[in-house]
CSV table of C-alpha atoms and ligand atoms in Angstrom, one decimal:
chain,number,residue,atom,x,y,z
A,1,UNK,CA,61.3,10.5,-14.2
A,2,UNK,CA,57.5,10.6,-12.8
A,3,UNK,CA,55.6,7.1,-12.7
A,4,UNK,CA,52.5,8.7,-12.1
A,5,UNK,CA,49.7,10.0,-14.3
A,6,UNK,CA,50.4,12.8,-16.9
A,7,UNK,CA,48.7,14.7,-19.6
A,8,UNK,CA,47.6,11.3,-20.3
A,9,UNK,CA,44.5,10.8,-17.9
A,10,UNK,CA,42.6,13.5,-19.7
A,11,UNK,CA,40.6,12.0,-22.0
A,12,UNK,CA,39.2,14.7,-25.2
A,13,UNK,CA,35.7,14.2,-26.4
A,14,UNK,CA,36.8,10.1,-25.6
A,15,UNK,CA,34.2,8.1,-28.4
A,16,UNK,CA,30.9,6.7,-27.0
A,17,UNK,CA,29.7,3.1,-27.9
A,18,UNK,CA,26.3,2.3,-29.2
A,19,UNK,CA,24.1,-0.4,-28.7
A,20,UNK,CA,24.1,-2.1,-31.8
A,21,UNK,CA,25.9,0.2,-33.4
A,22,UNK,CA,28.4,-1.2,-35.6
A,23,UNK,CA,30.4,2.1,-37.2
A,24,UNK,CA,32.9,2.2,-35.4
A,25,UNK,CA,34.2,-0.9,-37.5
A,26,UNK,CA,34.3,0.2,-40.6
A,27,UNK,CA,36.3,-2.2,-42.0
A,28,UNK,CA,35.0,-5.5,-40.6
A,29,UNK,CA,33.9,-7.5,-43.6
A,30,UNK,CA,31.7,-10.3,-41.7
A,31,UNK,CA,27.9,-8.9,-42.4
A,32,UNK,CA,27.0,-10.9,-39.3
A,33,UNK,CA,29.8,-11.1,-36.8
A,34,UNK,CA,29.1,-13.2,-33.7
A,35,UNK,CA,32.5,-14.1,-32.4
A,36,UNK,CA,33.4,-12.2,-29.4
A,37,UNK,CA,33.9,-14.9,-27.2
A,38,UNK,CA,36.9,-15.4,-29.6
A,39,UNK,CA,38.6,-12.5,-31.0
A,40,UNK,CA,37.1,-9.4,-30.8
A,41,UNK,CA,38.1,-7.5,-33.7
A,42,UNK,CA,39.1,-3.8,-33.1
A,43,UNK,CA,37.4,-0.6,-33.0
A,44,UNK,CA,38.5,2.9,-34.9
A,45,UNK,CA,39.1,4.3,-31.4
A,46,UNK,CA,41.1,0.7,-30.7
A,47,UNK,CA,42.9,1.0,-33.9
A,48,UNK,CA,43.7,4.4,-33.5
A,49,UNK,CA,45.1,4.2,-29.9
A,50,UNK,CA,48.0,1.4,-30.7
A,51,UNK,CA,48.9,3.4,-33.8
A,52,UNK,CA,49.3,6.2,-32.1
A,53,UNK,CA,51.3,4.8,-29.5
A,54,UNK,CA,53.4,3.0,-31.9
A,55,UNK,CA,54.1,6.9,-34.1
A,56,UNK,CA,54.4,8.0,-30.8
A,57,UNK,CA,57.6,5.8,-30.8
A,58,UNK,CA,58.5,6.4,-34.0
A,59,UNK,CA,58.4,10.2,-33.1
A,60,UNK,CA,60.4,10.8,-29.9
A,61,UNK,CA,62.0,7.3,-29.5
A,62,UNK,CA,62.7,7.0,-25.5
A,63,UNK,CA,61.8,10.2,-24.7
A,64,UNK,CA,58.0,9.0,-25.0
A,65,UNK,CA,58.7,6.1,-22.4
A,66,UNK,CA,57.3,8.1,-19.1
A,67,UNK,CA,54.2,8.9,-20.2
A,68,UNK,CA,53.7,4.8,-21.7
A,69,UNK,CA,54.2,3.9,-17.9
A,70,UNK,CA,52.1,7.1,-17.0
A,71,UNK,CA,49.6,5.3,-19.1
A,72,UNK,CA,49.4,2.2,-17.4
A,73,UNK,CA,48.4,4.0,-14.5
A,74,UNK,CA,45.1,5.3,-16.3
A,75,UNK,CA,44.3,1.8,-17.3
A,76,UNK,CA,44.4,0.1,-14.1
A,77,UNK,CA,42.1,2.9,-12.7
A,78,UNK,CA,39.8,1.8,-15.9
A,79,UNK,CA,40.0,-1.6,-15.1
A,80,UNK,CA,39.4,-1.2,-10.9
A,81,UNK,CA,36.6,0.9,-12.0
A,82,UNK,CA,35.1,-2.0,-14.3
A,83,UNK,CA,36.2,-5.2,-11.5
A,84,UNK,CA,35.1,-2.8,-7.8
A,85,UNK,CA,38.8,-2.6,-7.0
A,86,UNK,CA,41.6,-0.6,-5.6
A,87,UNK,CA,44.3,0.3,-8.4
A,88,UNK,CA,46.8,-1.0,-6.7
A,89,UNK,CA,45.0,-4.5,-7.2
A,90,UNK,CA,46.0,-4.9,-10.4
A,91,UNK,CA,48.8,-5.8,-12.9
A,92,UNK,CA,48.8,-5.1,-16.5
A,93,UNK,CA,49.8,-8.8,-18.0
A,94,UNK,CA,50.6,-10.3,-21.9
A,95,UNK,CA,47.1,-12.7,-21.4
A,96,UNK,CA,44.4,-14.5,-19.2
A,97,UNK,CA,47.3,-17.5,-19.6
A,98,UNK,CA,49.9,-15.5,-18.1
A,99,UNK,CA,48.1,-14.1,-15.1
A,100,UNK,CA,47.2,-17.3,-14.1
A,101,UNK,CA,50.8,-18.8,-14.2
A,102,UNK,CA,51.8,-15.5,-12.3
A,103,UNK,CA,49.6,-16.3,-9.4
A,104,UNK,CA,50.6,-20.2,-9.3
A,105,UNK,CA,54.2,-19.5,-9.8
A,106,UNK,CA,54.1,-17.0,-6.3
A,107,UNK,CA,52.3,-19.7,-4.0
A,108,UNK,CA,54.1,-21.0,-1.2
A,109,UNK,CA,53.4,-24.2,-1.6
A,110,UNK,CA,54.0,-26.9,0.3
A,111,UNK,CA,53.9,-30.5,-0.5
A,112,UNK,CA,50.5,-32.3,-1.4
A,113,UNK,CA,48.8,-29.3,-1.7
A,114,UNK,CA,45.5,-29.8,-3.5
A,115,UNK,CA,44.5,-27.7,-6.2
A,116,UNK,CA,41.2,-27.8,-7.7
A,117,UNK,CA,40.4,-27.5,-11.1
A,118,UNK,CA,37.4,-29.1,-13.1
A,119,UNK,CA,36.7,-31.0,-16.3
A,120,UNK,CA,35.2,-28.7,-19.4
A,121,UNK,CA,37.4,-25.6,-18.1
A,122,UNK,CA,39.6,-23.9,-21.0
A,123,UNK,CA,42.9,-25.2,-20.9
A,124,UNK,CA,43.9,-21.6,-19.4
A,125,UNK,CA,43.1,-21.8,-15.8
A,126,UNK,CA,44.5,-26.2,-16.3
A,127,UNK,CA,47.9,-25.9,-17.3
A,128,UNK,CA,49.4,-23.8,-14.8
A,129,UNK,CA,48.5,-25.4,-11.8
A,130,UNK,CA,49.7,-28.9,-14.0
A,131,UNK,CA,52.7,-27.8,-14.1
A,132,UNK,CA,53.5,-26.2,-10.7
A,133,UNK,CA,52.0,-29.4,-9.0
A,134,UNK,CA,54.5,-31.1,-11.4
A,135,UNK,CA,57.3,-28.8,-9.8
A,136,UNK,CA,56.1,-28.3,-6.4
A,137,UNK,CA,55.0,-31.9,-5.7
A,138,UNK,CA,51.0,-30.4,-4.8
A,139,UNK,CA,48.3,-32.6,-6.5
A,140,UNK,CA,45.9,-31.1,-9.2
A,141,UNK,CA,42.8,-32.2,-9.4
A,142,UNK,CA,40.0,-32.2,-12.1
A,143,UNK,CA,36.7,-32.4,-11.1
A,144,UNK,CA,33.6,-32.5,-13.5
A,145,UNK,CA,31.1,-29.3,-14.0
A,146,UNK,CA,27.6,-29.3,-13.3
A,147,UNK,CA,25.5,-30.5,-16.5
A,148,UNK,CA,25.1,-27.2,-18.6
A,149,UNK,CA,21.1,-26.6,-17.4
A,150,UNK,CA,21.5,-28.5,-13.8
A,151,UNK,CA,20.7,-26.7,-10.4
A,152,UNK,CA,23.6,-26.0,-9.2
A,153,UNK,CA,23.3,-26.9,-5.3
A,154,UNK,CA,23.9,-30.6,-5.8
A,155,UNK,CA,26.6,-29.5,-7.2
A,156,UNK,CA,28.0,-27.0,-5.3
A,157,UNK,CA,27.6,-30.1,-2.3
A,158,UNK,CA,30.1,-31.8,-4.1
A,159,UNK,CA,33.2,-29.2,-4.7
A,160,UNK,CA,32.0,-28.7,-0.5
A,161,UNK,CA,32.8,-32.4,0.2
A,162,UNK,CA,36.2,-32.1,-1.7
A,163,UNK,CA,37.2,-28.6,0.2
A,164,UNK,CA,36.3,-30.3,3.4
A,165,UNK,CA,38.7,-32.9,2.2
A,166,UNK,CA,41.9,-30.2,2.2
A,167,UNK,CA,41.9,-27.7,-0.9
A,168,UNK,CA,45.1,-25.0,-1.4
A,169,UNK,CA,42.8,-23.2,-4.3
A,170,UNK,CA,40.4,-23.7,-6.3
A,171,UNK,CA,40.5,-22.2,-9.9
A,172,UNK,CA,37.5,-21.6,-12.1
A,173,UNK,CA,36.4,-19.7,-15.5
A,174,UNK,CA,33.7,-17.5,-14.0
A,175,UNK,CA,32.3,-18.2,-18.0
A,176,UNK,CA,32.4,-21.6,-19.1
A,177,UNK,CA,33.9,-21.0,-23.0
A,178,UNK,CA,31.9,-23.6,-24.6
A,179,UNK,CA,28.6,-23.6,-22.6
A,180,UNK,CA,28.4,-20.2,-21.2
A,181,UNK,CA,27.4,-21.5,-18.0
A,182,UNK,CA,28.6,-18.6,-15.4
A,183,UNK,CA,30.1,-20.5,-12.5
A,184,UNK,CA,28.2,-19.0,-8.8
A,185,UNK,CA,31.5,-17.3,-7.7
A,186,UNK,CA,29.8,-15.8,-4.1
A,187,UNK,CA,28.7,-19.5,-3.3
A,188,UNK,CA,32.1,-20.9,-4.7
A,189,UNK,CA,34.4,-17.5,-3.0
A,190,UNK,CA,32.4,-18.2,0.4
A,191,UNK,CA,32.4,-21.9,0.6
A,192,UNK,CA,36.6,-21.7,-0.2
A,193,UNK,CA,37.2,-19.5,2.4
A,194,UNK,CA,35.0,-21.3,4.9
A,195,UNK,CA,37.3,-24.0,4.7
A,196,UNK,CA,40.5,-22.7,4.4
A,197,UNK,CA,41.1,-22.6,0.5
A,198,UNK,CA,41.7,-19.7,-1.9
A,199,UNK,CA,39.9,-18.8,-5.4
A,200,UNK,CA,41.2,-17.5,-8.5
A,201,UNK,CA,38.7,-16.7,-11.7
A,202,UNK,CA,40.0,-16.6,-15.1
A,203,UNK,CA,37.3,-14.4,-16.1
A,204,UNK,CA,38.3,-13.8,-19.9
A,205,UNK,CA,34.7,-14.9,-21.3
A,206,UNK,CA,32.8,-12.7,-18.8
A,207,UNK,CA,34.5,-9.1,-17.9
A,208,UNK,CA,33.0,-6.9,-20.3
A,209,UNK,CA,29.6,-8.6,-20.5
A,210,UNK,CA,28.7,-10.0,-17.1
A,211,UNK,CA,29.7,-8.1,-14.3
A,212,UNK,CA,32.3,-8.8,-11.9
A,213,UNK,CA,32.7,-7.3,-8.5
A,214,UNK,CA,35.9,-8.9,-7.0
A,215,UNK,CA,35.3,-7.4,-3.5
A,216,UNK,CA,31.7,-8.1,-3.6
A,217,UNK,CA,32.5,-11.6,-5.0
A,218,UNK,CA,35.4,-11.9,-1.9
A,219,UNK,CA,37.6,-13.4,-5.2
A,220,UNK,CA,41.0,-13.9,-4.4
A,221,UNK,CA,42.9,-13.4,-7.5
A,222,UNK,CA,41.8,-12.6,-11.4
A,223,UNK,CA,43.1,-13.1,-14.2
A,224,UNK,CA,41.4,-11.6,-18.0
A,225,UNK,CA,43.0,-11.4,-21.2
A,226,UNK,CA,42.0,-8.2,-23.6
A,227,UNK,CA,40.8,-9.4,-26.3
A,228,UNK,CA,38.0,-11.2,-26.4
A,229,UNK,CA,34.8,-9.0,-24.0
A,230,UNK,CA,36.8,-6.2,-23.2
A,231,UNK,CA,37.1,-6.1,-27.2
A,232,UNK,CA,40.8,-4.6,-26.9
A,233,UNK,CA,43.7,-6.1,-28.5
A,234,UNK,CA,45.8,-9.9,-27.9
A,235,UNK,CA,48.8,-8.9,-25.8
A,236,UNK,CA,47.8,-7.5,-23.1
A,237,UNK,CA,45.4,-8.3,-19.6
A,238,UNK,CA,44.9,-8.0,-16.2
A,239,UNK,CA,46.0,-9.5,-13.0
A,240,UNK,CA,44.0,-9.2,-10.0
A,241,UNK,CA,45.9,-10.2,-6.7
A,242,UNK,CA,43.7,-9.1,-3.5
A,243,UNK,CA,45.5,-6.9,-0.7
A,244,UNK,CA,44.9,-9.9,2.0
A,245,UNK,CA,46.5,-12.4,0.0
A,246,UNK,CA,49.8,-10.1,-2.3
A,247,UNK,CA,51.5,-10.4,1.5
A,248,UNK,CA,51.7,-14.0,1.5
A,249,UNK,CA,52.9,-14.4,-2.7
A,250,UNK,CA,56.2,-14.9,-3.4
A,251,UNK,CA,58.4,-12.5,-5.4
A,252,UNK,CA,60.3,-14.9,-7.6
A,253,UNK,CA,59.2,-12.9,-10.5
A,254,UNK,CA,60.0,-9.4,-9.9
A,255,UNK,CA,61.9,-7.7,-11.8
A,256,UNK,CA,63.8,-4.3,-12.4
A,257,UNK,CA,60.7,-2.2,-12.7
A,258,UNK,CA,58.7,-4.0,-10.2
A,259,UNK,CA,61.2,-1.8,-6.6
A,260,UNK,CA,59.8,1.8,-5.5
A,261,UNK,CA,61.6,4.7,-7.6
A,262,UNK,CA,62.8,1.9,-10.3
A,263,UNK,CA,64.0,4.3,-13.0
A,264,UNK,CA,65.7,7.1,-11.1
A,265,UNK,CA,69.3,5.6,-11.9
A,266,UNK,CA,68.6,6.0,-15.8
A,267,UNK,CA,67.6,9.6,-15.1
A,268,UNK,CA,68.8,11.5,-12.2
A,269,UNK,CA,72.5,11.1,-12.3
A,270,UNK,CA,75.1,8.9,-10.8
A,271,UNK,CA,74.6,6.9,-7.3
A,272,UNK,CA,71.1,6.1,-7.7
A,273,UNK,CA,72.0,2.0,-9.4
A,274,UNK,CA,70.4,0.0,-6.1
A,275,UNK,CA,69.6,-3.5,-5.4
A,276,UNK,CA,67.8,-2.8,-2.3
A,277,UNK,CA,65.1,-0.9,-3.2
A,278,UNK,CA,61.8,-2.6,-1.5
A,279,UNK,CA,59.7,-4.5,-4.3
A,280,UNK,CA,56.1,-2.6,-4.2
A,281,UNK,CA,53.2,-4.0,-2.1
A,282,UNK,CA,50.8,-2.9,-5.2
A,283,UNK,CA,49.7,-5.7,-7.5
A,284,UNK,CA,51.7,-3.8,-9.9
A,285,UNK,CA,54.9,-5.5,-8.2
A,286,UNK,CA,54.3,-8.1,-11.3
A,287,UNK,CA,55.1,-5.8,-14.3
A,288,UNK,CA,58.5,-6.2,-13.6
A,289,UNK,CA,59.7,-5.1,-17.3
A,290,UNK,CA,58.3,-3.6,-20.3
A,291,UNK,CA,55.2,-4.5,-21.5
A,292,UNK,CA,53.4,-4.5,-25.2
A,293,UNK,CA,52.6,-0.7,-24.7
A,294,UNK,CA,50.2,-0.1,-28.0
A,295,UNK,CA,48.3,-3.2,-27.1
A,296,UNK,CA,48.1,-1.4,-23.1
A,297,UNK,CA,47.1,2.0,-25.5
A,298,UNK,CA,44.2,-0.8,-27.2
A,299,UNK,CA,42.9,-2.2,-24.3
A,300,UNK,CA,42.7,1.6,-22.6
A,301,UNK,CA,40.3,2.8,-25.6
A,302,UNK,CA,38.3,-0.5,-25.3
A,303,UNK,CA,37.2,0.2,-21.5
A,304,UNK,CA,36.5,3.3,-22.5
A,305,UNK,CA,34.2,2.6,-24.8
A,306,UNK,CA,32.6,0.1,-23.0
A,307,UNK,CA,32.9,2.1,-19.6
A,308,UNK,CA,30.1,4.4,-22.0
A,309,UNK,CA,27.8,2.0,-21.5
A,310,UNK,CA,25.5,1.4,-18.7
A,311,UNK,CA,26.7,-2.3,-18.3
A,312,UNK,CA,22.8,-3.2,-17.3
A,313,UNK,CA,21.5,-1.9,-20.8
A,314,UNK,CA,24.5,-4.0,-22.1
A,315,UNK,CA,23.5,-7.3,-20.4
A,316,UNK,CA,20.2,-6.4,-21.4
A,317,UNK,CA,21.1,-6.0,-24.9
A,318,UNK,CA,23.3,-9.1,-25.1
A,319,UNK,CA,20.6,-11.8,-23.7
A,320,UNK,CA,18.0,-10.0,-26.2
A,321,UNK,CA,19.7,-10.3,-29.1
A,322,UNK,CA,20.3,-14.3,-27.7
A,323,UNK,CA,16.0,-14.2,-26.7
A,324,UNK,CA,15.9,-13.6,-30.4
A,325,UNK,CA,17.7,-16.1,-32.1
A,326,UNK,CA,17.4,-19.2,-29.7
A,327,UNK,CA,14.0,-19.8,-30.2
A,328,UNK,CA,14.6,-19.9,-33.7
A,329,UNK,CA,17.4,-22.0,-33.5
A,330,UNK,CA,15.7,-24.5,-31.3
A,331,UNK,CA,12.7,-24.5,-33.9
A,332,UNK,CA,15.3,-26.0,-36.7
A,333,UNK,CA,16.3,-28.7,-34.2
A,334,UNK,CA,19.2,-27.1,-32.1
A,335,UNK,CA,19.1,-28.1,-28.4
A,336,UNK,CA,19.6,-24.5,-25.9
A,337,UNK,CA,22.8,-25.0,-23.2
A,338,UNK,CA,21.7,-21.6,-22.0
A,339,UNK,CA,20.6,-21.9,-18.6
A,340,UNK,CA,17.3,-20.9,-17.2
A,341,UNK,CA,18.2,-19.1,-14.8
A,342,UNK,CA,19.7,-15.5,-16.1
A,343,UNK,CA,22.5,-15.5,-12.7
A,344,UNK,CA,23.9,-18.9,-14.5
A,345,UNK,CA,23.2,-16.7,-18.1
A,346,UNK,CA,26.0,-15.2,-19.9
A,347,UNK,CA,27.1,-13.4,-23.4
A,348,UNK,CA,27.4,-17.0,-25.1
A,349,UNK,CA,24.4,-18.8,-26.7
A,350,UNK,CA,25.6,-22.1,-27.3
A,351,UNK,CA,23.9,-24.8,-29.1
A,352,UNK,CA,24.2,-28.0,-30.2
A,353,UNK,CA,23.6,-29.2,-33.8
A,354,UNK,CA,20.7,-31.5,-34.3
A,355,UNK,CA,21.4,-35.3,-34.9
A,356,UNK,CA,23.5,-36.5,-38.4
A,357,UNK,CA,24.2,-32.5,-38.6
A,358,UNK,CA,28.3,-32.0,-38.0
A,359,UNK,CA,29.3,-29.3,-36.7
A,360,UNK,CA,32.0,-28.3,-38.7
A,361,UNK,CA,30.9,-28.3,-41.4
A,362,UNK,CA,27.6,-26.2,-40.7
A,363,UNK,CA,30.6,-23.6,-39.7
A,364,UNK,CA,31.9,-23.9,-43.0
A,365,UNK,CA,28.5,-23.6,-44.2
A,366,UNK,CA,27.6,-20.0,-42.3
A,367,UNK,CA,31.0,-18.8,-42.9
A,368,UNK,CA,30.5,-19.0,-46.8
A,369,UNK,CA,27.0,-17.0,-45.9
A,370,UNK,CA,29.1,-14.5,-44.4
A,371,UNK,CA,28.2,-15.4,-40.7
A,372,UNK,CA,31.0,-15.6,-38.2
A,373,UNK,CA,30.2,-17.6,-35.2
A,374,UNK,CA,32.6,-20.3,-33.6
A,375,UNK,CA,32.6,-24.2,-32.4
A,376,UNK,CA,34.7,-24.8,-29.2
A,377,UNK,CA,34.1,-28.3,-28.0
A,378,UNK,CA,31.8,-29.6,-30.7
A,379,UNK,CA,29.1,-26.6,-29.8
A,380,UNK,CA,27.9,-23.7,-32.4
A,381,UNK,CA,28.5,-20.5,-30.0
A,382,UNK,CA,27.3,-17.4,-30.9
A,383,UNK,CA,28.8,-14.2,-28.8
A,384,UNK,CA,27.3,-11.0,-29.6
A,385,UNK,CA,28.8,-7.8,-27.8
A,386,UNK,CA,27.2,-4.3,-27.8
A,387,UNK,CA,28.4,-3.3,-31.4
A,388,UNK,CA,25.6,-6.2,-32.5
A,389,UNK,CA,22.9,-5.3,-34.2
A,390,UNK,CA,19.0,-7.4,-32.8
A,391,UNK,CA,17.8,-7.4,-36.1
A,392,UNK,CA,21.4,-10.0,-37.5
A,393,UNK,CA,19.4,-12.7,-35.5
A,394,UNK,CA,16.9,-13.0,-37.9
A,395,UNK,CA,19.9,-13.1,-40.9
A,396,UNK,CA,21.7,-15.6,-38.8
A,397,UNK,CA,18.4,-17.6,-38.5
A,398,UNK,CA,17.9,-17.8,-42.1
A,399,UNK,CA,22.0,-18.6,-42.7
A,400,UNK,CA,21.3,-21.2,-40.4
A,401,UNK,CA,18.3,-22.9,-41.5
A,402,UNK,CA,20.3,-22.6,-44.8
A,403,UNK,CA,22.9,-23.9,-43.6
A,404,UNK,CA,21.7,-27.3,-41.9
A,405,UNK,CA,19.2,-28.0,-45.4
A,406,UNK,CA,23.1,-27.4,-47.1
A,407,UNK,CA,24.5,-29.9,-45.5
A,408,UNK,CA,21.5,-32.7,-44.8
A,409,UNK,CA,22.1,-32.6,-48.7
A,410,UNK,CA,25.6,-33.3,-48.7
A,411,UNK,CA,26.0,-36.4,-46.7
A,412,UNK,CA,30.3,-35.6,-47.3
A,413,UNK,CA,29.6,-32.3,-45.6
A,414,UNK,CA,27.9,-34.6,-42.5
B,1,PLP,C1,37.8,-19.4,-20.4
B,1,PLP,C2,39.4,-19.1,-21.2
B,1,PLP,N1,40.8,-19.0,-21.2
B,1,PLP,C3,41.4,-18.4,-21.5
B,1,PLP,C4,41.7,-18.5,-22.9
B,1,PLP,C5,42.5,-17.7,-23.3
B,1,PLP,O1,43.0,-17.0,-23.1
B,1,PLP,P1,44.8,-16.2,-23.2
B,1,PLP,O2,45.1,-16.6,-24.4
B,1,PLP,O3,43.8,-14.6,-23.0
B,1,PLP,O4,45.7,-16.5,-22.4
B,1,PLP,C6,40.2,-18.2,-23.9
B,1,PLP,C7,40.2,-18.1,-25.3
B,1,PLP,O5,41.0,-18.1,-25.6
B,1,PLP,C8,39.1,-18.8,-23.2
B,1,PLP,O6,37.8,-19.1,-23.3
């Protein structure tokens, strides 16, 4: 059986995404869904791709296996086009966390190696580093991020002070989940390399809305789950391992599908079962066994929709949505955490409620009005994507006004 792409690479009459058009989400019950930074509802093409994958296995049983292995090649190629790298640089993984943990476990740690993480990060890019530090005698240090609207220069100087002392790897999110701050990845990567460190990026709050070019940015490792800005389902994700770093990584997590020609022994008769075939030097050696093929199929459909859009127009659409809502919220007394400079902005518009207004009560009052948002780390977070109509910002602003009044009027809610 070949593991090269087959007929699945041919996309017939692929559906396209239209900015501000929710028609590919006919069952979405929320009149306003501004929560793509949490979980993206699957569009019809994503649902169909997943159902088709399951139905195909239901029909053909193990005969379908080769085609779904081949779909991985197509998916890696599509993701590589989004990330500006080669398909060979990518491995499909289960989640952002799984990708980060895989990198952490593959590094050749030396005792007392320093891992630089950041206070305020989502734990997915801290916990795996803390665990490998415990296991291998490294040190995981947490340093502050800049305040949300602060100039980034003084903070970069502090990062450089730490790098000068000796850091093995710096781990950071491209976009912070609770403020929407887009980190200066190019500057960070350059500083890391100048001082002999590597950089590992959690891209789950950016890829799909905030363009990332891993080669241009000189990123060493990047992990991204499917179910937020990529708009795929849970259970799939992508891990980038730069070709320069790959040779130094331990292959301890390799499995039966990591070898060159891994499946011949199942299909081509006796004498082919061996344990000494080389482990592939492409990043997909990390795909050591079966993956969630239905989730990969769904992610493929989601990426296809994203790639039907001009990334610049998508960015402008999201920023326009923010531009419309932000002043209305500020008029109501909310403090915006959106950065004054465009390069530090993202798909997330996060605000802090007026004094004395409980964010938990506000979130509930908005949900009761049909508006889905989220409240990570106590901020009220709005995260629109390509299907979000610009007109919904007026509905949202009105609902927020009512919700604030309701929460203020009922001391039990505050
Ligand atoms: C920055 C960040 N990283 C990671 C995650 C979780 O990623 P996963 O569940 O794909 O591991 C989230 C949110 O759920 C997040 O906001």
